[in-house]
Coordinates of C-alpha atoms and ligand atoms in Angstrom, one line a residue:
M1 CA 100.6 75.1 120.5
K2 CA 102.3 73.3 123.3
P3 CA 106.0 72.5 122.8
K4 CA 105.5 68.8 122.9
E5 CA 102.9 69.0 120.0
M6 CA 105.0 71.5 118.1
N7 CA 108.1 69.1 118.3
K8 CA 105.8 66.4 116.8
L9 CA 104.6 68.4 114.1
F10 CA 108.0 69.6 113.2
K11 CA 109.3 66.2 113.0
S12 CA 106.4 64.9 110.9
L13 CA 107.1 67.6 108.3
G14 CA 111.0 67.4 108.3
L15 CA 111.4 70.9 110.1
K16 CA 114.0 71.7 112.7
K17 CA 114.5 74.6 115.1
V18 CA 117.2 75.9 112.6
N19 CA 116.7 75.2 109.1
K20 CA 118.6 75.8 105.9
G21 CA 116.6 78.0 103.5
A22 CA 117.4 76.7 100.1
S23 CA 116.5 73.3 98.4
V24 CA 117.3 71.6 95.1
G25 CA 116.1 68.0 95.0
G26 CA 116.7 66.4 98.3
Q27 CA 119.6 68.7 99.5
W28 CA 119.1 71.6 101.7
F29 CA 121.8 74.3 101.6
A30 CA 122.2 78.2 102.5
N31 CA 125.3 79.8 103.4
S32 CA 124.7 83.5 104.1
G33 CA 125.0 83.3 107.9
D34 CA 122.0 85.6 107.9
F35 CA 119.2 84.0 109.8
L36 CA 115.4 84.8 109.7
E37 CA 113.3 84.3 112.8
V38 CA 110.0 82.7 112.3
N39 CA 107.4 84.2 114.6
D40 CA 104.2 82.7 115.9
P41 CA 101.8 85.4 115.4
T42 CA 99.5 84.0 118.3
T43 CA 102.0 84.2 121.0
G44 CA 104.6 86.6 119.4
T45 CA 107.4 84.2 120.1
V46 CA 110.0 82.9 117.9
I47 CA 109.3 79.2 117.1
A48 CA 112.2 78.4 114.7
K49 CA 115.0 80.0 112.5
V50 CA 116.0 79.7 108.9
E51 CA 119.3 80.4 107.4
Q52 CA 118.5 82.5 104.3
A53 CA 120.1 81.9 101.0
S54 CA 122.9 84.0 99.6
A55 CA 123.4 85.3 95.9
K56 CA 125.7 82.4 95.5
D57 CA 123.2 79.9 96.6
Y58 CA 120.7 81.4 94.1
Q59 CA 123.2 80.9 91.2
K60 CA 123.7 77.3 92.1
M61 CA 119.9 76.8 92.0
V62 CA 119.2 78.3 88.7
A63 CA 122.0 76.5 87.0
T64 CA 120.7 73.1 88.4
S65 CA 117.1 74.1 87.4
Q66 CA 118.1 75.1 83.9
K67 CA 119.7 71.5 83.5
A68 CA 116.7 69.9 85.0
F69 CA 114.5 71.6 82.5
V70 CA 116.3 70.2 79.6
E71 CA 115.5 66.6 80.9
W72 CA 112.1 67.3 82.4
R73 CA 110.7 68.5 79.0
N74 CA 111.5 65.1 77.8
V75 CA 109.1 63.3 80.1
P76 CA 105.6 62.8 78.5
A77 CA 103.2 65.1 79.9
P78 CA 100.9 62.6 81.3
E79 CA 103.8 61.0 83.1
R80 CA 104.5 64.3 84.7
G81 CA 100.9 64.4 85.5
E82 CA 101.2 60.9 87.3
I83 CA 104.0 62.4 89.5
V84 CA 101.8 65.4 90.4
R85 CA 99.0 62.9 91.2
Q86 CA 101.4 61.2 93.7
L87 CA 102.1 64.6 95.2
G88 CA 98.5 65.1 95.7
E89 CA 98.3 61.8 97.4
A90 CA 101.4 62.9 99.7
L91 CA 99.6 66.0 100.4
R92 CA 96.4 64.0 101.4
A93 CA 98.5 62.0 104.0
K94 CA 100.0 65.1 105.5
K95 CA 96.8 67.3 105.2
D96 CA 96.3 67.5 109.0
D97 CA 99.9 68.4 109.9
L98 CA 100.3 70.8 107.0
G99 CA 97.1 72.4 107.8
A100 CA 98.1 72.7 111.5
L101 CA 101.4 74.2 110.4
V102 CA 99.7 76.9 108.2
S103 CA 97.6 77.7 111.1
L104 CA 100.6 78.0 113.4
E105 CA 102.7 80.0 111.3
M106 CA 100.2 82.2 109.5
G107 CA 97.5 82.5 112.2
K108 CA 94.4 81.3 110.1
I109 CA 92.0 79.2 112.0
L110 CA 92.4 75.3 111.5
T111 CA 89.5 74.9 109.2
E112 CA 90.9 77.3 107.0
G113 CA 94.3 76.0 107.3
L114 CA 93.0 72.6 106.2
G115 CA 90.9 74.3 103.6
E116 CA 94.1 75.6 102.1
V117 CA 95.9 72.3 102.1
Q118 CA 92.7 70.9 100.2
E119 CA 93.0 73.6 97.5
M120 CA 96.5 72.2 97.0
I121 CA 95.2 68.5 96.7
D122 CA 92.5 69.9 94.4
I123 CA 94.9 71.7 92.0
C124 CA 97.0 68.5 91.9
D125 CA 94.0 66.5 90.7
Y126 CA 93.1 69.2 88.3
A127 CA 96.6 69.3 86.9
V128 CA 96.6 65.3 86.3
G129 CA 93.6 65.8 84.2
Q130 CA 95.2 68.8 82.4
S131 CA 98.3 66.8 81.7
R132 CA 96.4 65.0 79.1
M133 CA 94.6 68.1 77.7
L134 CA 97.5 70.4 76.8
S135 CA 95.9 70.8 73.5
G136 CA 96.0 73.2 70.6
P137 CA 93.6 73.7 67.7
T138 CA 93.9 72.6 64.0
L139 CA 93.3 75.7 61.8
Q140 CA 92.2 76.0 58.2
S141 CA 95.0 77.1 55.9
E142 CA 94.3 79.5 52.9
R143 CA 96.7 77.6 50.9
P144 CA 95.7 74.5 49.0
K145 CA 96.9 71.1 50.6
H146 CA 98.3 72.8 53.7
R147 CA 97.2 72.4 57.4
M148 CA 97.8 74.7 60.2
M149 CA 97.9 73.9 64.0
E150 CA 98.9 75.3 67.3
Q151 CA 101.3 73.4 69.7
W152 CA 102.2 74.3 73.2
H153 CA 105.7 73.7 74.5
P154 CA 107.4 73.8 77.9
L155 CA 108.5 77.3 78.8
G156 CA 111.5 76.9 81.2
I157 CA 112.1 78.0 84.8
V158 CA 109.0 79.6 86.6
G159 CA 109.9 82.0 89.3
L160 CA 107.3 81.9 92.0
I161 CA 107.0 84.7 94.5
T162 CA 104.3 84.1 97.3
A163 CA 102.6 86.0 100.0
F164 CA 102.2 85.0 103.7
N165 CA 98.4 84.8 103.6
F166 CA 98.0 81.7 101.4
P167 CA 101.6 80.2 102.2
V168 CA 101.0 77.0 100.5
A169 CA 98.0 77.0 98.0
V170 CA 99.4 79.5 95.8
W171 CA 102.6 77.5 95.3
A172 CA 100.5 74.4 94.4
W173 CA 98.3 76.5 91.9
N174 CA 101.5 77.5 90.1
T175 CA 103.7 74.4 90.4
A176 CA 101.1 71.7 89.8
L177 CA 100.4 73.3 86.3
A178 CA 103.9 74.4 85.6
W179 CA 105.3 70.8 86.2
V180 CA 102.6 69.1 84.0
C181 CA 103.6 71.9 81.4
G182 CA 107.1 70.6 81.5
D183 CA 108.6 73.6 83.4
T184 CA 110.8 73.8 86.5
A185 CA 110.1 76.1 89.4
I186 CA 112.1 78.2 91.9
W187 CA 109.8 79.3 94.9
K188 CA 110.7 82.4 96.8
P189 CA 108.2 82.1 99.7
S190 CA 107.2 85.0 102.0
S191 CA 109.9 85.7 104.7
K192 CA 107.0 85.7 107.2
T193 CA 106.1 82.0 106.4
P194 CA 109.1 80.0 105.4
L195 CA 108.2 76.9 107.5
T196 CA 105.3 75.9 105.4
A197 CA 107.4 76.3 102.3
I198 CA 110.2 74.1 103.7
A199 CA 107.6 71.5 104.7
C200 CA 106.0 71.5 101.2
Q201 CA 109.4 71.3 99.6
N202 CA 110.1 68.1 101.8
I203 CA 107.0 66.5 100.6
A204 CA 107.7 67.3 96.9
N205 CA 111.3 66.2 97.3
E206 CA 110.3 62.8 98.6
V207 CA 107.8 62.3 95.7
F208 CA 110.1 63.5 93.1
K209 CA 113.2 61.6 94.3
R210 CA 111.1 58.3 94.4
N211 CA 110.2 58.9 90.9
G212 CA 113.7 59.8 89.6
V213 CA 112.7 63.3 88.8
P214 CA 115.8 65.4 87.9
E215 CA 117.1 67.6 90.9
G216 CA 116.1 71.2 90.1
V217 CA 112.5 70.6 89.0
S218 CA 111.3 71.8 92.5
C219 CA 113.4 74.4 94.1
V220 CA 112.7 76.5 97.2
I221 CA 114.7 79.6 98.2
V222 CA 114.2 81.6 101.4
G223 CA 116.0 84.8 101.3
R224 CA 115.7 88.6 101.4
G225 CA 113.7 90.3 98.7
S226 CA 116.6 92.7 98.2
V227 CA 119.0 89.8 97.3
I228 CA 117.0 86.7 96.1
G229 CA 113.9 88.5 94.9
E230 CA 115.8 90.9 92.8
K231 CA 118.1 88.4 91.4
L232 CA 115.0 86.3 90.4
V233 CA 113.0 89.1 88.7
N234 CA 116.0 90.4 86.8
D235 CA 117.3 87.0 85.7
G236 CA 116.8 86.4 82.0
R237 CA 117.0 82.7 82.3
V238 CA 113.6 82.9 84.3
P239 CA 111.1 83.4 81.4
L240 CA 108.1 83.6 83.7
I241 CA 107.5 85.3 87.2
S242 CA 104.3 84.7 88.9
A243 CA 104.0 86.8 91.9
T244 CA 101.4 87.3 94.5
G245 CA 101.5 90.4 96.7
S246 CA 100.8 94.2 96.9
T247 CA 99.9 96.5 94.0
K248 CA 103.3 98.5 94.9
M249 CA 105.4 95.1 94.7
G250 CA 103.5 94.2 91.5
K251 CA 104.2 97.3 89.7
R252 CA 107.9 97.1 90.5
I253 CA 108.2 93.5 89.3
G254 CA 106.0 94.1 86.2
A255 CA 108.3 97.0 85.2
I256 CA 111.6 95.0 85.8
V257 CA 110.2 91.8 84.0
G258 CA 108.6 93.8 81.3
G259 CA 112.0 95.6 80.8
R260 CA 113.5 92.3 79.8
L261 CA 110.5 91.2 77.9
G262 CA 109.9 88.4 80.3
R263 CA 106.3 87.4 81.1
T264 CA 104.5 87.9 84.4
I265 CA 101.5 86.5 86.2
L266 CA 100.6 89.2 88.7
E267 CA 97.9 88.6 91.4
L268 CA 97.9 91.7 93.3
G269 CA 95.7 93.7 95.8
G270 CA 91.9 93.5 95.8
N271 CA 89.2 95.9 97.2
N272 CA 86.4 93.5 97.0
A273 CA 82.7 94.6 97.6
M274 CA 79.5 93.0 97.8
I275 CA 76.2 94.8 96.8
I276 CA 73.2 93.9 98.9
S277 CA 70.1 94.4 97.2
E278 CA 66.6 95.0 99.1
K279 CA 65.7 91.9 96.9
A280 CA 68.5 89.7 98.7
D281 CA 68.1 86.8 100.9
I282 CA 69.2 88.5 104.0
K283 CA 70.3 85.3 105.8
G284 CA 72.5 84.2 102.9
A285 CA 73.8 87.9 102.5
L286 CA 74.8 88.1 106.2
A287 CA 76.5 84.6 106.2
S288 CA 78.6 85.5 103.3
A289 CA 79.6 89.0 104.3
F290 CA 80.5 87.8 107.8
F291 CA 82.9 85.2 106.3
G292 CA 84.2 87.3 103.6
A293 CA 85.1 90.1 106.0
V294 CA 86.1 88.3 109.2
G295 CA 87.4 85.0 107.7
T296 CA 91.2 84.8 107.6
A297 CA 91.1 87.9 109.8
G298 CA 90.5 89.9 106.6
Q299 CA 93.9 88.7 105.1
R300 CA 92.6 87.3 101.9
C301 CA 93.1 89.2 98.7
T302 CA 89.4 88.2 98.1
S303 CA 88.4 89.4 101.6
T304 CA 85.2 91.6 101.5
R305 CA 86.3 95.0 102.3
R306 CA 83.2 97.1 101.2
L307 CA 79.4 96.5 101.5
I308 CA 77.2 98.4 99.5
I309 CA 73.7 98.2 100.9
H310 CA 70.2 99.2 99.6
H311 CA 69.2 102.1 101.9
S312 CA 65.8 100.4 102.7
I313 CA 67.6 97.5 104.5
Y314 CA 70.7 99.3 105.6
N315 CA 69.9 99.6 109.2
K316 CA 68.2 96.4 109.7
F317 CA 71.2 94.5 107.9
L318 CA 73.9 96.2 109.9
K319 CA 72.3 95.5 113.2
K320 CA 72.4 91.8 112.4
L321 CA 75.9 92.0 111.2
I322 CA 77.1 93.9 114.1
A323 CA 75.5 91.2 116.4
N324 CA 77.6 88.7 114.6
Y325 CA 80.7 90.7 114.9
K326 CA 80.3 91.0 118.8
N327 CA 80.2 87.2 119.0
V328 CA 83.4 86.5 117.3
N329 CA 85.7 84.2 119.2
I330 CA 89.2 85.7 118.9
G331 CA 92.1 83.7 119.9
D332 CA 94.4 80.7 119.2
P333 CA 93.7 79.8 115.7
L334 CA 94.5 76.1 116.5
N335 CA 91.5 76.0 119.1
K336 CA 88.4 74.6 117.4
R337 CA 86.2 77.2 119.0
T338 CA 88.2 80.3 117.6
L339 CA 86.8 82.1 114.7
M340 CA 89.3 84.7 114.1
G341 CA 93.2 84.3 114.7
P342 CA 95.7 87.1 114.8
L343 CA 97.2 89.1 112.2
I344 CA 100.5 88.0 110.7
D345 CA 102.6 90.4 112.7
D346 CA 102.9 93.8 114.6
T347 CA 103.4 95.7 111.3
A348 CA 100.0 94.5 110.3
V349 CA 98.5 95.7 113.5
A350 CA 100.0 99.1 113.0
D351 CA 98.4 99.2 109.5
F352 CA 95.1 98.3 111.0
K353 CA 95.4 101.2 113.6
N354 CA 96.5 103.6 110.9
A355 CA 93.6 102.7 108.6
I356 CA 91.2 103.2 111.3
N357 CA 92.5 106.6 112.2
A358 CA 92.7 107.6 108.6
A359 CA 89.0 106.5 108.1
V360 CA 87.9 108.6 111.2
E361 CA 89.8 111.6 109.9
Q362 CA 88.1 111.1 106.5
G363 CA 84.7 111.2 107.9
G364 CA 84.2 107.6 108.9
K365 CA 82.2 106.3 111.9
V366 CA 83.4 103.2 113.6
L367 CA 80.2 101.1 114.2
C368 CA 82.1 98.3 116.0
G369 CA 85.6 97.1 116.8
G370 CA 88.1 99.4 116.0
E371 CA 90.6 98.3 118.6
V372 CA 93.6 96.2 119.2
K373 CA 92.9 93.3 121.6
R374 CA 95.0 93.6 124.8
R375 CA 96.7 90.3 124.9
K376 CA 100.1 89.0 123.5
G377 CA 100.2 88.2 119.9
S378 CA 99.0 90.4 116.9
F379 CA 95.3 90.4 117.7
V380 CA 92.7 93.1 116.7
L381 CA 88.9 93.4 116.6
P382 CA 87.0 93.0 113.6
T383 CA 85.7 96.4 112.5
I384 CA 83.0 97.9 110.6
I385 CA 83.2 101.6 109.5
E386 CA 80.4 103.6 107.9
I387 CA 82.2 105.8 105.2
E388 CA 81.8 107.3 101.7
N389 CA 83.4 105.2 98.9
K390 CA 85.3 108.0 97.6
A391 CA 87.3 108.5 100.8
A392 CA 91.1 107.8 100.2
I393 CA 91.3 105.0 102.8
V394 CA 88.5 103.1 101.2
Q395 CA 90.4 103.3 97.8
S396 CA 93.4 101.4 99.1
E397 CA 93.6 97.8 100.5
T398 CA 94.4 97.4 104.1
F399 CA 95.1 93.7 104.9
A400 CA 93.0 93.4 108.1
P401 CA 89.4 92.8 109.1
I402 CA 88.1 96.3 108.4
L403 CA 84.7 96.6 106.6
Y404 CA 83.6 99.8 105.0
V405 CA 79.9 100.2 104.7
M406 CA 77.7 102.5 102.5
K407 CA 74.3 102.9 101.3
Y408 CA 72.8 103.1 97.6
K409 CA 69.4 103.8 96.0
T410 CA 69.5 102.3 92.5
V411 CA 71.5 99.2 91.2
D412 CA 73.2 101.4 88.6
Q413 CA 74.5 103.7 91.3
A414 CA 75.6 100.6 93.4
I415 CA 77.5 99.2 90.4
K416 CA 79.2 102.6 89.9
M417 CA 80.3 102.7 93.4
H418 CA 81.5 99.2 93.2
N419 CA 83.7 99.9 90.3
D420 CA 84.8 103.2 91.6
V421 CA 88.1 101.8 93.1
P422 CA 91.6 101.3 91.5
Q423 CA 91.6 97.4 92.2
G424 CA 89.5 94.7 90.4
L425 CA 89.8 91.3 91.9
S426 CA 86.6 89.8 93.4
S427 CA 83.0 90.8 93.8
A428 CA 79.6 89.9 94.6
I429 CA 75.9 90.8 94.4
Y430 CA 73.1 89.4 96.6
S431 CA 69.9 89.7 95.0
D432 CA 66.9 87.4 93.9
S433 CA 66.3 89.8 91.1
M434 CA 67.4 88.0 87.9
S435 CA 67.9 91.2 86.1
E436 CA 69.9 92.8 88.9
G437 CA 72.1 89.7 88.8
E438 CA 72.5 89.3 85.2
K439 CA 73.4 92.9 84.9
F440 CA 76.1 92.9 87.6
I441 CA 77.9 90.0 85.7
S442 CA 77.3 91.6 82.3
Y443 CA 79.8 94.1 80.6
L444 CA 77.9 96.9 82.3
G445 CA 78.4 95.4 85.7
S446 CA 81.3 94.4 87.9
D447 CA 84.7 95.2 86.4
C448 CA 86.6 92.4 88.4
G449 CA 88.1 89.2 87.4
I450 CA 85.6 87.3 89.7
A451 CA 82.0 88.3 89.8
N452 CA 79.5 86.2 92.0
I453 CA 75.8 86.1 92.4
N454 CA 74.4 85.1 95.8
I455 CA 77.8 83.9 97.2
G456 CA 80.6 86.1 98.7
T457 CA 83.9 87.5 97.3
S458 CA 86.2 85.1 99.0
G459 CA 86.8 81.2 98.8
A460 CA 87.0 80.9 94.9
E461 CA 87.3 77.2 93.7
I462 CA 90.4 76.1 92.0
G463 CA 88.6 75.3 88.7
G464 CA 88.0 78.8 87.7
A465 CA 90.8 81.2 86.5
F466 CA 91.8 83.2 89.5
G467 CA 93.0 86.9 89.2
G468 CA 91.7 90.4 88.5
E469 CA 91.8 93.5 86.4
K470 CA 93.0 97.0 86.9
E471 CA 95.6 97.3 89.8
T472 CA 95.1 93.7 90.6
G473 CA 97.5 93.0 87.9
G474 CA 95.7 91.0 85.1
G475 CA 97.2 87.7 85.7
R476 CA 95.3 84.5 86.0
E477 CA 96.3 81.3 87.9
S478 CA 94.8 78.0 88.7
G479 CA 91.9 76.7 86.7
S480 CA 90.3 77.1 83.2
D481 CA 93.0 77.8 80.6
S482 CA 95.6 79.5 83.0
W483 CA 97.9 76.6 82.0
K484 CA 98.6 78.4 78.9
A485 CA 100.7 81.0 80.8
Y486 CA 103.1 78.4 81.6
M487 CA 103.9 77.2 78.0
R488 CA 105.1 78.7 74.9
R489 CA 102.7 78.7 71.8
Q490 CA 103.8 77.6 68.3
T491 CA 101.9 78.1 65.2
N492 CA 102.8 75.3 62.7
T493 CA 102.1 75.4 59.0
I494 CA 102.5 72.1 57.2
N495 CA 102.6 71.8 53.3
W496 CA 101.5 68.2 52.5
G497 CA 100.9 68.9 48.8
G498 CA 104.4 69.6 47.6
E499 CA 103.6 72.7 45.6
V500 CA 104.7 76.1 47.1
H501 CA 102.1 78.6 47.7
L502 CA 102.6 82.0 49.1
A503 CA 100.2 83.5 51.5
Q504 CA 98.1 86.4 50.6
G505 CA 98.3 85.5 46.9
V506 CA 101.8 86.8 46.4
E507 CA 103.5 85.8 43.2
F508 CA 107.3 85.3 43.3
K509 CA 108.9 83.7 40.2
S510 CA 111.9 84.6 38.3
Ligands
LIG1 C1 94.8 85.0 98.2 O1 94.1 85.6 99.1 O2 95.8 85.3 97.8 O3 89.3 82.7 96.7 C2 94.2 83.8 97.5 C3 90.0 82.5 97.9 C4 91.0 81.6 98.0 C5 92.4 82.1 97.4 C6 92.7 83.5 97.9 N1 90.8 80.4 97.2 O4 89.7 83.3 98.8

């Protein structure tokens, strides 16, 4: 991005060349003297700095957020929803700028940056409706003239730890719901993408201030994992931690928060596969596999990492897919003709190279790509490797555009291979056979949190619960009844008849 354009973008989103990393309400602060450099992955240059928050800054934030919670929970849920509606409107107004900033800082192409902001808008709309539907059932009591019911109450402070790859959408999935549920939020964004977080907080600050929302309902804190992340996950004043990232990180957070009997929503690694049957619509399967594997430069947790292809169409299908791969326009994500931007940084490029070397050592054959692109920035070539599912490298998630391909003979064999990985996020089958499709989404089929027929593994809509099984962590965010994770459940029994009856027929009289 040209300096003039960048200045304009920064101005529109309230960013500076040197920013403070912590905000509660309208104020920005941070006094660690420890500056984070924000890298543009396309050029490899530093575009801004952020002063990271200190442990003291964190303490101030939690205290303010706790106070804010006590007030915020008194605001009726539909009124909280109205404020989230206004946030959705403010995001609509800033969609182009915020989408461009996502592309600049994270490296995904502009249409995907805009799509991510659209996800934020969508979840705001969803949360507005949800704010009038935080309902619990009325239950039949076994005692005469009694009634039972369930209520859902606000929980407290929600600690959010998000990853670089969806630097803004995951914040909105969590906060839009948390806020209508009456919670406050402290957001620790990825240190690789702090600018998008600061921009989002500026937008929220403006809407919240206009509505007199207590300071501390929306907080953002940019800081080191070893300082701020550690404090957040260990803090008994934060009843829920929602974290997106690697399985390694999730196992650690799960153990710490579990140790204090707090709650977690963990959205961790995926190893998503698509089964392509000989009964598939090949054109559709090609388009979905291509987007799933190459889109976002393979940096979605839902990215397609494995293709399990019926042996009778294997060669024909791969020939077409490789032809698509050879035509991928790689470059500046803000250029409309670009299909694949850079990886987030040089560490990601090193992980890409290491995974390819490991795959070759483990018997893999590189069918296309396999190299780093010789230009400034963190660019690699989208890669296809023929390899066996059981190879160690195929069993782990590499956050890069590497697609492992393999053959199958029977659909049962394909499903077995499909499930034979430690992760369980997203999955798909391409088949026009109704029984193959139904089997894939049955209890005998995919063991993932998301299982699709005739669409790809990535690009889930916000209306469904998002998350996965096994090493993906088990959490669910976004749609369906995921809101329940942000509230505490209460069972109420009401005696309206006057006489005391003990449950289970117990008699207790002197
Ligand atoms: C992620 O990669 O962390 O389903 C989230 C998708 C997007 C969200 C991905 N809606 O691909």
